[in-house]
């Protein structure tokens, strides 16, 4: 009997590769994708991707989608209450495991595992400790296609947002920037590859700049399914809007 699991789906490349690997695991049954969405703007938190495109991804992948609505800049208390309510709902469906695309952030993994343990869930990390240079090459060789939708200006300038990740993109990355953006340097939207029944159709819209106000409480970055971050920034982010065709 397979173990029932939820998959924390960010819409980006690490999620896509982790999902690809998990779908090949005969011991796990993925019951749903779980994504946190900014309730005010109806976009995937931090990635800035519209919900319409998220729905298209789930449809093409062929898995049910659970959307966790998060207020703009939530406190830890609010965020954890929303997450707890969602996990309670999924636990009632027999789900016991939660899958993430994390690679090497130890504090983030510990945060996830500690919180999951309070709900009798277990975390699964298919990409854990695999060198990111190997992961990005595997991602490209498998035929995945992903576009950069957000860059952190602390690491990358505006010219990197809106680019599809290929060898030229990798070669252009400044020294010290992780090729998978594991330190929050950039976020992506994956629109084609072996997990999709058909590519996600979109048009590139405007590029906008945004900074975030300092919250009352801090937490490990990217803790909400790799998609929600209430860490305070002294720098901003460039976002490339994607519009459903």
PDB file of C-alpha atoms in Angstrom:
ATOM      1  CA  UNK A   1       0.000   0.000   0.000  1.00  0.00           C
ATOM      2  CA  UNK A   2       1.395   3.373  -1.023  1.00  0.00           C
ATOM      3  CA  UNK A   3       1.998   6.168   1.477  1.00  0.00           C
ATOM      4  CA  UNK A   4      -0.256   9.157   0.812  1.00  0.00           C
ATOM      5  CA  UNK A   5       1.527  12.489   0.440  1.00  0.00           C
ATOM      6  CA  UNK A   6       0.941  16.101  -0.482  1.00  0.00           C
ATOM      7  CA  UNK A   7       3.386  17.912  -2.734  1.00  0.00           C
ATOM      8  CA  UNK A   8       4.361  21.495  -1.903  1.00  0.00           C
ATOM      9  CA  UNK A   9       4.218  23.094  -5.344  1.00  0.00           C
ATOM     10  CA  UNK A  10       5.860  26.492  -5.891  1.00  0.00           C
ATOM     11  CA  UNK A  11       5.372  26.491  -9.706  1.00  0.00           C
ATOM     12  CA  UNK A  12       9.139  26.701 -10.202  1.00  0.00           C
ATOM     13  CA  UNK A  13      11.962  24.477 -11.373  1.00  0.00           C
ATOM     14  CA  UNK A  14      12.949  22.829  -8.072  1.00  0.00           C
ATOM     15  CA  UNK A  15       9.340  21.815  -7.463  1.00  0.00           C
ATOM     16  CA  UNK A  16       9.083  20.481 -11.006  1.00  0.00           C
ATOM     17  CA  UNK A  17      12.203  18.343 -10.731  1.00  0.00           C
ATOM     18  CA  UNK A  18      11.286  17.104  -7.244  1.00  0.00           C
ATOM     19  CA  UNK A  19       7.817  16.178  -8.506  1.00  0.00           C
ATOM     20  CA  UNK A  20       9.312  14.349 -11.481  1.00  0.00           C
ATOM     21  CA  UNK A  21      11.485  12.271  -9.153  1.00  0.00           C
ATOM     22  CA  UNK A  22       8.654  11.627  -6.696  1.00  0.00           C
ATOM     23  CA  UNK A  23       6.333  10.385  -9.444  1.00  0.00           C
ATOM     24  CA  UNK A  24       8.893   7.639 -10.058  1.00  0.00           C
ATOM     25  CA  UNK A  25       8.843   6.552  -6.408  1.00  0.00           C
ATOM     26  CA  UNK A  26       6.581   3.474  -6.162  1.00  0.00           C
ATOM     27  CA  UNK A  27       6.155   3.928  -2.407  1.00  0.00           C
ATOM     28  CA  UNK A  28       4.507   7.356  -2.536  1.00  0.00           C
ATOM     29  CA  UNK A  29       1.092   8.411  -3.843  1.00  0.00           C
ATOM     30  CA  UNK A  30       0.822  12.154  -4.462  1.00  0.00           C
ATOM     31  CA  UNK A  31      -2.745  13.068  -3.557  1.00  0.00           C
ATOM     32  CA  UNK A  32      -2.538  16.787  -4.302  1.00  0.00           C
ATOM     33  CA  UNK A  33      -0.384  19.803  -5.020  1.00  0.00           C
ATOM     34  CA  UNK A  34      -0.360  22.466  -2.279  1.00  0.00           C
ATOM     35  CA  UNK A  35       0.476  26.084  -3.084  1.00  0.00           C
ATOM     36  CA  UNK A  36       0.297  29.194  -0.933  1.00  0.00           C
ATOM     37  CA  UNK A  37      -1.165  32.235  -2.655  1.00  0.00           C
ATOM     38  CA  UNK A  38      -1.187  35.882  -1.660  1.00  0.00           C
ATOM     39  CA  UNK A  39      -4.863  36.449  -0.853  1.00  0.00           C
ATOM     40  CA  UNK A  40      -4.809  40.140  -1.758  1.00  0.00           C
ATOM     41  CA  UNK A  41      -3.122  39.873  -5.163  1.00  0.00           C
ATOM     42  CA  UNK A  42      -4.133  36.308  -6.123  1.00  0.00           C
ATOM     43  CA  UNK A  43      -0.590  35.414  -7.047  1.00  0.00           C
ATOM     44  CA  UNK A  44       1.825  32.758  -5.832  1.00  0.00           C
ATOM     45  CA  UNK A  45       3.683  34.275  -2.887  1.00  0.00           C
ATOM     46  CA  UNK A  46       7.185  35.581  -3.779  1.00  0.00           C
ATOM     47  CA  UNK A  47       7.020  34.143  -7.302  1.00  0.00           C
ATOM     48  CA  UNK A  48       4.310  36.628  -8.265  1.00  0.00           C
ATOM     49  CA  UNK A  49       2.713  34.172 -10.717  1.00  0.00           C
ATOM     50  CA  UNK A  50      -1.000  34.596 -11.406  1.00  0.00           C
ATOM     51  CA  UNK A  51      -3.385  31.953 -10.059  1.00  0.00           C
ATOM     52  CA  UNK A  52      -4.713  31.339 -13.591  1.00  0.00           C
ATOM     53  CA  UNK A  53      -1.308  29.981 -14.624  1.00  0.00           C
ATOM     54  CA  UNK A  54      -1.035  27.893 -11.472  1.00  0.00           C
ATOM     55  CA  UNK A  55      -4.374  26.293 -12.341  1.00  0.00           C
ATOM     56  CA  UNK A  56      -3.112  25.573 -15.860  1.00  0.00           C
ATOM     57  CA  UNK A  57      -0.045  23.860 -14.419  1.00  0.00           C
ATOM     58  CA  UNK A  58      -2.116  21.623 -12.140  1.00  0.00           C
ATOM     59  CA  UNK A  59      -4.437  20.711 -15.021  1.00  0.00           C
ATOM     60  CA  UNK A  60      -1.522  19.799 -17.285  1.00  0.00           C
ATOM     61  CA  UNK A  61       0.176  17.800 -14.517  1.00  0.00           C
ATOM     62  CA  UNK A  62      -3.085  15.998 -13.773  1.00  0.00           C
ATOM     63  CA  UNK A  63      -3.103  16.352  -9.990  1.00  0.00           C
ATOM     64  CA  UNK A  64      -5.669  18.057  -7.702  1.00  0.00           C
ATOM     65  CA  UNK A  65      -4.616  21.482  -6.445  1.00  0.00           C
ATOM     66  CA  UNK A  66      -5.112  22.822  -2.927  1.00  0.00           C
ATOM     67  CA  UNK A  67      -4.614  26.578  -2.580  1.00  0.00           C
ATOM     68  CA  UNK A  68      -3.636  27.963   0.798  1.00  0.00           C
ATOM     69  CA  UNK A  69      -4.626  31.637   0.944  1.00  0.00           C
ATOM     70  CA  UNK A  70      -2.151  33.754   2.905  1.00  0.00           C
ATOM     71  CA  UNK A  71      -2.731  37.425   3.863  1.00  0.00           C
ATOM     72  CA  UNK A  72      -0.232  40.022   2.662  1.00  0.00           C
ATOM     73  CA  UNK A  73       2.813  39.962   5.012  1.00  0.00           C
ATOM     74  CA  UNK A  74       1.296  37.623   7.635  1.00  0.00           C
ATOM     75  CA  UNK A  75       2.613  37.244  11.166  1.00  0.00           C
ATOM     76  CA  UNK A  76       4.049  33.875  12.135  1.00  0.00           C
ATOM     77  CA  UNK A  77       0.955  33.205  14.197  1.00  0.00           C
ATOM     78  CA  UNK A  78      -1.386  33.816  11.273  1.00  0.00           C
ATOM     79  CA  UNK A  79       0.721  31.846   8.807  1.00  0.00           C
ATOM     80  CA  UNK A  80       1.038  28.833  11.086  1.00  0.00           C
ATOM     81  CA  UNK A  81      -2.681  28.856  11.843  1.00  0.00           C
ATOM     82  CA  UNK A  82      -3.519  28.755   8.135  1.00  0.00           C
ATOM     83  CA  UNK A  83      -1.002  25.972   7.549  1.00  0.00           C
ATOM     84  CA  UNK A  84      -2.291  23.982  10.533  1.00  0.00           C
ATOM     85  CA  UNK A  85      -5.873  24.201   9.262  1.00  0.00           C
ATOM     86  CA  UNK A  86      -4.803  22.992   5.822  1.00  0.00           C
ATOM     87  CA  UNK A  87      -2.765  20.081   7.185  1.00  0.00           C
ATOM     88  CA  UNK A  88      -5.660  19.051   9.430  1.00  0.00           C
ATOM     89  CA  UNK A  89      -7.922  18.930   6.380  1.00  0.00           C
ATOM     90  CA  UNK A  90      -5.419  16.830   4.420  1.00  0.00           C
ATOM     91  CA  UNK A  91      -4.675  14.567   7.376  1.00  0.00           C
ATOM     92  CA  UNK A  92      -8.376  13.679   7.495  1.00  0.00           C
ATOM     93  CA  UNK A  93      -7.929  12.390   3.935  1.00  0.00           C
ATOM     94  CA  UNK A  94      -5.247   9.944   5.075  1.00  0.00           C
ATOM     95  CA  UNK A  95      -2.264  12.035   3.981  1.00  0.00           C
ATOM     96  CA  UNK A  96       0.775  11.579   6.241  1.00  0.00           C
ATOM     97  CA  UNK A  97       3.754  12.919   4.267  1.00  0.00           C
ATOM     98  CA  UNK A  98       4.680  16.338   2.878  1.00  0.00           C
ATOM     99  CA  UNK A  99       7.122  16.629  -0.048  1.00  0.00           C
ATOM    100  CA  UNK A 100       9.413  19.625  -0.652  1.00  0.00           C
ATOM    101  CA  UNK A 101      11.909  20.715  -3.295  1.00  0.00           C
ATOM    102  CA  UNK A 102      14.486  21.972  -0.786  1.00  0.00           C
ATOM    103  CA  UNK A 103      18.115  21.271  -1.600  1.00  0.00           C
ATOM    104  CA  UNK A 104      20.506  22.345   1.146  1.00  0.00           C
ATOM    105  CA  UNK A 105      19.067  24.939   3.571  1.00  0.00           C
ATOM    106  CA  UNK A 106      19.404  23.148   6.899  1.00  0.00           C
ATOM    107  CA  UNK A 107      17.455  25.680   9.009  1.00  0.00           C
ATOM    108  CA  UNK A 108      14.565  25.615   6.582  1.00  0.00           C
ATOM    109  CA  UNK A 109      14.391  21.821   6.585  1.00  0.00           C
ATOM    110  CA  UNK A 110      14.474  21.754  10.399  1.00  0.00           C
ATOM    111  CA  UNK A 111      11.678  24.348  10.555  1.00  0.00           C
ATOM    112  CA  UNK A 112       9.543  22.287   8.214  1.00  0.00           C
ATOM    113  CA  UNK A 113      10.178  18.997   9.992  1.00  0.00           C
ATOM    114  CA  UNK A 114       9.559  20.462  13.447  1.00  0.00           C
ATOM    115  CA  UNK A 115       6.231  21.984  12.399  1.00  0.00           C
ATOM    116  CA  UNK A 116       5.153  18.853  10.536  1.00  0.00           C
ATOM    117  CA  UNK A 117       5.962  16.672  13.532  1.00  0.00           C
ATOM    118  CA  UNK A 118       3.431  18.553  15.658  1.00  0.00           C
ATOM    119  CA  UNK A 119       0.771  17.379  13.180  1.00  0.00           C
ATOM    120  CA  UNK A 120       2.157  13.823  12.875  1.00  0.00           C
ATOM    121  CA  UNK A 121       3.369  14.493   9.326  1.00  0.00           C
ATOM    122  CA  UNK A 122       6.738  13.495   7.911  1.00  0.00           C
ATOM    123  CA  UNK A 123       8.767  15.568   5.462  1.00  0.00           C
ATOM    124  CA  UNK A 124      10.205  14.129   2.237  1.00  0.00           C
ATOM    125  CA  UNK A 125      13.034  15.887   0.343  1.00  0.00           C
ATOM    126  CA  UNK A 126      13.809  14.232  -3.046  1.00  0.00           C
ATOM    127  CA  UNK A 127      16.519  16.763  -4.031  1.00  0.00           C
ATOM    128  CA  UNK A 128      18.268  16.983  -0.666  1.00  0.00           C
ATOM    129  CA  UNK A 129      22.056  17.514  -0.834  1.00  0.00           C
ATOM    130  CA  UNK A 130      22.281  16.887  -4.581  1.00  0.00           C
ATOM    131  CA  UNK A 131      24.743  19.482  -6.003  1.00  0.00           C
ATOM    132  CA  UNK A 132      22.754  22.272  -7.645  1.00  0.00           C
ATOM    133  CA  UNK A 133      25.032  22.232 -10.695  1.00  0.00           C
ATOM    134  CA  UNK A 134      23.983  18.611 -11.248  1.00  0.00           C
ATOM    135  CA  UNK A 135      20.309  19.383 -10.664  1.00  0.00           C
ATOM    136  CA  UNK A 136      20.116  22.244 -13.154  1.00  0.00           C
ATOM    137  CA  UNK A 137      21.833  20.167 -15.850  1.00  0.00           C
ATOM    138  CA  UNK A 138      19.466  17.248 -15.213  1.00  0.00           C
ATOM    139  CA  UNK A 139      16.525  19.658 -15.342  1.00  0.00           C
ATOM    140  CA  UNK A 140      17.549  20.992 -18.752  1.00  0.00           C
ATOM    141  CA  UNK A 141      18.474  17.572 -20.168  1.00  0.00           C
ATOM    142  CA  UNK A 142      15.059  16.159 -19.173  1.00  0.00           C
ATOM    143  CA  UNK A 143      13.441  18.790 -21.381  1.00  0.00           C
ATOM    144  CA  UNK A 144      12.042  21.074 -18.700  1.00  0.00           C
ATOM    145  CA  UNK A 145      11.597  24.729 -19.597  1.00  0.00           C
ATOM    146  CA  UNK A 146      11.359  27.454 -16.984  1.00  0.00           C
ATOM    147  CA  UNK A 147      11.324  31.253 -17.018  1.00  0.00           C
ATOM    148  CA  UNK A 148      12.712  33.559 -14.337  1.00  0.00           C
ATOM    149  CA  UNK A 149       9.798  35.518 -12.864  1.00  0.00           C
ATOM    150  CA  UNK A 150      11.500  37.184  -9.889  1.00  0.00           C
ATOM    151  CA  UNK A 151      15.057  38.246  -9.087  1.00  0.00           C
ATOM    152  CA  UNK A 152      16.525  39.576  -5.875  1.00  0.00           C
ATOM    153  CA  UNK A 153      18.360  42.805  -6.697  1.00  0.00           C
ATOM    154  CA  UNK A 154      20.918  41.976  -4.006  1.00  0.00           C
ATOM    155  CA  UNK A 155      22.256  39.291  -6.345  1.00  0.00           C
ATOM    156  CA  UNK A 156      20.961  39.968  -9.865  1.00  0.00           C
ATOM    157  CA  UNK A 157      19.945  42.970 -11.921  1.00  0.00           C
ATOM    158  CA  UNK A 158      16.769  43.550 -13.893  1.00  0.00           C
ATOM    159  CA  UNK A 159      18.203  41.985 -17.052  1.00  0.00           C
ATOM    160  CA  UNK A 160      17.898  38.466 -15.608  1.00  0.00           C
ATOM    161  CA  UNK A 161      14.152  38.554 -15.027  1.00  0.00           C
ATOM    162  CA  UNK A 162      12.051  37.230 -17.906  1.00  0.00           C
ATOM    163  CA  UNK A 163      14.821  34.964 -19.204  1.00  0.00           C
ATOM    164  CA  UNK A 164      14.380  31.251 -19.864  1.00  0.00           C
ATOM    165  CA  UNK A 165      16.975  29.191 -18.013  1.00  0.00           C
ATOM    166  CA  UNK A 166      19.422  27.606 -20.444  1.00  0.00           C
ATOM    167  CA  UNK A 167      23.188  27.247 -20.623  1.00  0.00           C
ATOM    168  CA  UNK A 168      23.591  30.907 -21.612  1.00  0.00           C
ATOM    169  CA  UNK A 169      21.640  31.977 -18.513  1.00  0.00           C
ATOM    170  CA  UNK A 170      23.808  29.761 -16.304  1.00  0.00           C
ATOM    171  CA  UNK A 171      26.998  31.118 -17.881  1.00  0.00           C
ATOM    172  CA  UNK A 172      25.841  34.714 -17.287  1.00  0.00           C
ATOM    173  CA  UNK A 173      25.209  34.265 -13.552  1.00  0.00           C
ATOM    174  CA  UNK A 174      27.613  36.293 -11.387  1.00  0.00           C
ATOM    175  CA  UNK A 175      30.074  34.460  -9.173  1.00  0.00           C
ATOM    176  CA  UNK A 176      28.504  33.399  -5.893  1.00  0.00           C
ATOM    177  CA  UNK A 177      24.959  33.073  -7.255  1.00  0.00           C
ATOM    178  CA  UNK A 178      23.600  29.548  -6.912  1.00  0.00           C
ATOM    179  CA  UNK A 179      22.560  28.093 -10.277  1.00  0.00           C
ATOM    180  CA  UNK A 180      19.266  26.922  -8.748  1.00  0.00           C
ATOM    181  CA  UNK A 181      18.691  30.153  -6.819  1.00  0.00           C
ATOM    182  CA  UNK A 182      18.622  28.126  -3.605  1.00  0.00           C
ATOM    183  CA  UNK A 183      19.569  31.188  -1.532  1.00  0.00           C
ATOM    184  CA  UNK A 184      16.612  33.164  -2.852  1.00  0.00           C
ATOM    185  CA  UNK A 185      18.504  34.815  -5.721  1.00  0.00           C
ATOM    186  CA  UNK A 186      15.679  34.152  -8.192  1.00  0.00           C
ATOM    187  CA  UNK A 187      12.362  32.320  -8.624  1.00  0.00           C
ATOM    188  CA  UNK A 188      10.942  30.640 -11.702  1.00  0.00           C
ATOM    189  CA  UNK A 189       7.806  29.405 -13.443  1.00  0.00           C
ATOM    190  CA  UNK A 190       8.097  26.027 -15.178  1.00  0.00           C
ATOM    191  CA  UNK A 191       5.966  25.822 -18.308  1.00  0.00           C
ATOM    192  CA  UNK A 192       7.007  22.626 -20.078  1.00  0.00           C
ATOM    193  CA  UNK A 193       8.625  19.268 -19.430  1.00  0.00           C
ATOM    194  CA  UNK A 194       7.987  15.569 -18.813  1.00  0.00           C
ATOM    195  CA  UNK A 195       5.473  16.105 -15.987  1.00  0.00           C
ATOM    196  CA  UNK A 196       3.141  18.159 -18.217  1.00  0.00           C
ATOM    197  CA  UNK A 197       0.630  16.777 -20.696  1.00  0.00           C
ATOM    198  CA  UNK A 198       1.043  19.994 -22.692  1.00  0.00           C
ATOM    199  CA  UNK A 199       3.032  23.231 -22.346  1.00  0.00           C
ATOM    200  CA  UNK A 200       1.562  26.158 -20.392  1.00  0.00           C
ATOM    201  CA  UNK A 201       0.759  29.000 -22.798  1.00  0.00           C
ATOM    202  CA  UNK A 202       1.552  32.529 -21.629  1.00  0.00           C
ATOM    203  CA  UNK A 203       2.708  35.940 -22.752  1.00  0.00           C
ATOM    204  CA  UNK A 204       5.349  38.052 -21.037  1.00  0.00           C
ATOM    205  CA  UNK A 205       3.878  41.201 -19.505  1.00  0.00           C
ATOM    206  CA  UNK A 206       5.429  44.172 -17.739  1.00  0.00           C
ATOM    207  CA  UNK A 207       8.420  44.087 -15.419  1.00  0.00           C
ATOM    208  CA  UNK A 208       7.850  45.752 -12.044  1.00  0.00           C
ATOM    209  CA  UNK A 209       9.963  46.528  -8.976  1.00  0.00           C
ATOM    210  CA  UNK A 210       8.803  45.912  -5.423  1.00  0.00           C
ATOM    211  CA  UNK A 211      10.169  46.187  -1.878  1.00  0.00           C
ATOM    212  CA  UNK A 212       8.684  44.633   1.260  1.00  0.00           C
ATOM    213  CA  UNK A 213       8.034  46.315   4.587  1.00  0.00           C
ATOM    214  CA  UNK A 214       9.590  44.922   7.734  1.00  0.00           C
ATOM    215  CA  UNK A 215       7.211  42.460   9.445  1.00  0.00           C
ATOM    216  CA  UNK A 216       6.684  42.169  13.189  1.00  0.00           C
ATOM    217  CA  UNK A 217       8.064  38.653  13.238  1.00  0.00           C
ATOM    218  CA  UNK A 218      10.626  36.815  11.168  1.00  0.00           C
ATOM    219  CA  UNK A 219      10.926  33.184  10.141  1.00  0.00           C
ATOM    220  CA  UNK A 220      13.217  31.074   7.967  1.00  0.00           C
ATOM    221  CA  UNK A 221      12.877  32.293   4.380  1.00  0.00           C
ATOM    222  CA  UNK A 222      10.656  30.425   1.929  1.00  0.00           C
ATOM    223  CA  UNK A 223       8.932  28.398   4.639  1.00  0.00           C
ATOM    224  CA  UNK A 224       5.474  28.254   3.073  1.00  0.00           C
ATOM    225  CA  UNK A 225       5.800  25.520   0.489  1.00  0.00           C
ATOM    226  CA  UNK A 226       8.818  27.358  -0.954  1.00  0.00           C
ATOM    227  CA  UNK A 227       6.511  30.227  -1.809  1.00  0.00           C
ATOM    228  CA  UNK A 228       5.911  32.586   1.093  1.00  0.00           C
ATOM    229  CA  UNK A 229       8.538  34.768   2.738  1.00  0.00           C
ATOM    230  CA  UNK A 230       7.975  37.355   5.474  1.00  0.00           C
ATOM    231  CA  UNK A 231      11.658  38.134   6.008  1.00  0.00           C
ATOM    232  CA  UNK A 232      12.447  41.881   6.056  1.00  0.00           C
ATOM    233  CA  UNK A 233      14.527  43.218   3.141  1.00  0.00           C
ATOM    234  CA  UNK A 234      16.763  46.248   2.677  1.00  0.00           C
ATOM    235  CA  UNK A 235      16.635  45.487  -1.037  1.00  0.00           C
ATOM    236  CA  UNK A 236      13.933  44.922  -3.601  1.00  0.00           C
ATOM    237  CA  UNK A 237      12.813  42.442  -6.230  1.00  0.00           C
ATOM    238  CA  UNK A 238      12.190  42.630  -9.962  1.00  0.00           C
ATOM    239  CA  UNK A 239       9.097  40.732 -11.135  1.00  0.00           C
ATOM    240  CA  UNK A 240       8.163  39.697 -14.664  1.00  0.00           C
ATOM    241  CA  UNK A 241       4.419  39.357 -15.083  1.00  0.00           C
ATOM    242  CA  UNK A 242       3.176  36.357 -17.042  1.00  0.00           C
ATOM    243  CA  UNK A 243      -0.245  36.526 -18.676  1.00  0.00           C
ATOM    244  CA  UNK A 244      -2.292  33.490 -19.655  1.00  0.00           C
ATOM    245  CA  UNK A 245      -2.896  33.178 -23.394  1.00  0.00           C
TER     246      UNK A 245
END
